[in-house]
């Protein structure tokens, strides 16, 4: 696969072309205050020198390409701020795991379910795992019934939904429960 650029990083990683990197004959020139219309690149460079700002190619694929008069440092700073704001608004959903045993005592189950409710209220998904050991393997169907009743209780009380069906994988029963309401 051949690259259509000479060395260095690909175009997208380097950012927009500025000043002398812009190699076009005409462009649509604009600034924050004023629209200059379609001008030659030489005239655009003269205007940029007079105002003491940089030429930044905003829309290279437009006909003619759009070039803006502004300080390049401020432009990069504004892009960083916009990217940070977008990253801040992304929902970060984590997968938490609750491990159970088929012969779990009532108080232990209550403690684990409280933790599961807290995870679901926080907007995280919860993976429930019931593991069978030794003689418990002979009573998998009883364990599966208990697992289903626990999940139904969790879904009703926490307002959650079972995201993946209950699966038997070796000596474990696994499912994932996701909150229906969004975290605040």
mmCIF file of C-alpha atoms in Angstrom, residues 38-133:
data_model
loop_
_atom_site.group_PDB
_atom_site.id
_atom_site.type_symbol
_atom_site.label_atom_id
_atom_site.label_comp_id
_atom_site.label_asym_id
_atom_site.label_seq_id
_atom_site.Cartn_x
_atom_site.Cartn_y
_atom_site.Cartn_z
ATOM 1 C CA UNK A 38 -12.824 34.696 -3.320
ATOM 2 C CA UNK A 39 -9.276 36.118 -3.509
ATOM 3 C CA UNK A 40 -5.887 34.901 -4.720
ATOM 4 C CA UNK A 41 -3.683 33.192 -2.155
ATOM 5 C CA UNK A 42 -1.063 35.942 -2.540
ATOM 6 C CA UNK A 43 -3.641 38.626 -1.659
ATOM 7 C CA UNK A 44 -4.773 36.505 1.314
ATOM 8 C CA UNK A 45 -1.176 36.294 2.569
ATOM 9 C CA UNK A 46 -0.822 40.098 2.232
ATOM 10 C CA UNK A 47 -3.993 40.659 4.284
ATOM 11 C CA UNK A 48 -2.756 38.176 6.928
ATOM 12 C CA UNK A 49 0.590 40.006 7.153
ATOM 13 C CA UNK A 50 -1.171 43.389 7.519
ATOM 14 C CA UNK A 51 -3.370 42.093 10.326
ATOM 15 C CA UNK A 52 -0.568 40.070 11.953
ATOM 16 C CA UNK A 53 -2.447 36.756 11.958
ATOM 17 C CA UNK A 54 -2.109 33.348 10.310
ATOM 18 C CA UNK A 55 -3.914 31.846 7.308
ATOM 19 C CA UNK A 56 -5.579 28.565 8.269
ATOM 20 C CA UNK A 57 -7.148 26.244 5.694
ATOM 21 C CA UNK A 58 -10.485 25.401 7.317
ATOM 22 C CA UNK A 59 -12.263 23.506 4.504
ATOM 23 C CA UNK A 60 -9.719 22.141 2.004
ATOM 24 C CA UNK A 61 -12.302 20.122 0.035
ATOM 25 C CA UNK A 62 -14.651 23.048 -0.663
ATOM 26 C CA UNK A 63 -14.675 24.743 -4.090
ATOM 27 C CA UNK A 64 -12.796 27.083 -3.676
ATOM 28 C CA UNK A 65 -11.101 26.026 -0.387
ATOM 29 C CA UNK A 66 -12.033 28.107 2.671
ATOM 30 C CA UNK A 67 -9.184 29.916 4.426
ATOM 31 C CA UNK A 68 -9.603 31.810 7.689
ATOM 32 C CA UNK A 69 -7.591 34.664 9.175
ATOM 33 C CA UNK A 70 -6.846 33.952 12.831
ATOM 34 C CA UNK A 71 -4.080 33.243 15.336
ATOM 35 C CA UNK A 72 -3.036 29.582 14.926
ATOM 36 C CA UNK A 73 -2.248 29.174 18.648
ATOM 37 C CA UNK A 74 -5.752 30.308 19.599
ATOM 38 C CA UNK A 75 -7.229 27.998 16.944
ATOM 39 C CA UNK A 76 -5.374 24.954 18.329
ATOM 40 C CA UNK A 77 -6.402 25.901 21.880
ATOM 41 C CA UNK A 78 -10.066 26.155 20.852
ATOM 42 C CA UNK A 79 -9.878 22.707 19.203
ATOM 43 C CA UNK A 80 -8.350 21.212 22.361
ATOM 44 C CA UNK A 81 -11.076 22.762 24.520
ATOM 45 C CA UNK A 82 -13.784 21.406 22.199
ATOM 46 C CA UNK A 83 -12.254 17.906 22.288
ATOM 47 C CA UNK A 84 -11.970 18.001 26.098
ATOM 48 C CA UNK A 85 -15.602 19.098 26.411
ATOM 49 C CA UNK A 86 -16.757 16.269 24.136
ATOM 50 C CA UNK A 87 -14.712 13.767 26.121
ATOM 51 C CA UNK A 88 -16.207 15.047 29.381
ATOM 52 C CA UNK A 89 -19.742 14.496 28.090
ATOM 53 C CA UNK A 90 -19.106 10.866 27.110
ATOM 54 C CA UNK A 91 -20.827 8.345 29.347
ATOM 55 C CA UNK A 92 -18.352 5.966 30.916
ATOM 56 C CA UNK A 93 -20.160 2.698 31.612
ATOM 57 C CA UNK A 94 -18.149 0.099 33.458
ATOM 58 C CA UNK A 95 -18.839 -3.594 33.880
ATOM 59 C CA UNK A 96 -18.863 -4.622 37.548
ATOM 60 C CA UNK A 97 -18.942 -8.261 38.635
ATOM 61 C CA UNK A 98 -20.877 -9.881 41.465
ATOM 62 C CA UNK A 99 -19.933 -13.491 42.280
ATOM 63 C CA UNK A 100 -22.434 -15.802 43.910
ATOM 64 C CA UNK A 101 -22.512 -19.419 45.072
ATOM 65 C CA UNK A 102 -25.574 -21.692 44.899
ATOM 66 C CA UNK A 103 -25.716 -22.188 48.690
ATOM 67 C CA UNK A 104 -25.154 -18.513 49.621
ATOM 68 C CA UNK A 105 -26.586 -17.426 52.957
ATOM 69 C CA UNK A 106 -29.369 -14.833 53.077
ATOM 70 C CA UNK A 107 -27.290 -12.085 54.715
ATOM 71 C CA UNK A 108 -24.383 -12.568 52.296
ATOM 72 C CA UNK A 109 -26.794 -12.427 49.362
ATOM 73 C CA UNK A 110 -28.364 -9.259 50.774
ATOM 74 C CA UNK A 111 -24.931 -7.609 51.060
ATOM 75 C CA UNK A 112 -23.983 -8.517 47.479
ATOM 76 C CA UNK A 113 -27.342 -7.308 46.152
ATOM 77 C CA UNK A 114 -26.939 -3.944 47.923
ATOM 78 C CA UNK A 115 -23.629 -3.530 46.116
ATOM 79 C CA UNK A 116 -25.274 -4.512 42.815
ATOM 80 C CA UNK A 117 -28.050 -1.919 43.348
ATOM 81 C CA UNK A 118 -25.401 0.746 44.017
ATOM 82 C CA UNK A 119 -23.593 -0.171 40.780
ATOM 83 C CA UNK A 120 -26.829 -0.063 38.780
ATOM 84 C CA UNK A 121 -27.829 3.310 40.288
ATOM 85 C CA UNK A 122 -24.414 4.646 39.270
ATOM 86 C CA UNK A 123 -25.145 3.689 35.649
ATOM 87 C CA UNK A 124 -22.776 0.703 35.497
ATOM 88 C CA UNK A 125 -23.597 -2.721 34.097
ATOM 89 C CA UNK A 126 -23.377 -5.677 36.462
ATOM 90 C CA UNK A 127 -22.181 -9.151 35.516
ATOM 91 C CA UNK A 128 -23.651 -11.817 37.790
ATOM 92 C CA UNK A 129 -21.652 -15.052 38.067
ATOM 93 C CA UNK A 130 -22.770 -18.125 40.004
ATOM 94 C CA UNK A 131 -19.959 -20.628 40.364
ATOM 95 C CA UNK A 132 -20.427 -24.296 41.224
ATOM 96 C CA UNK A 133 -17.742 -26.341 42.989
#
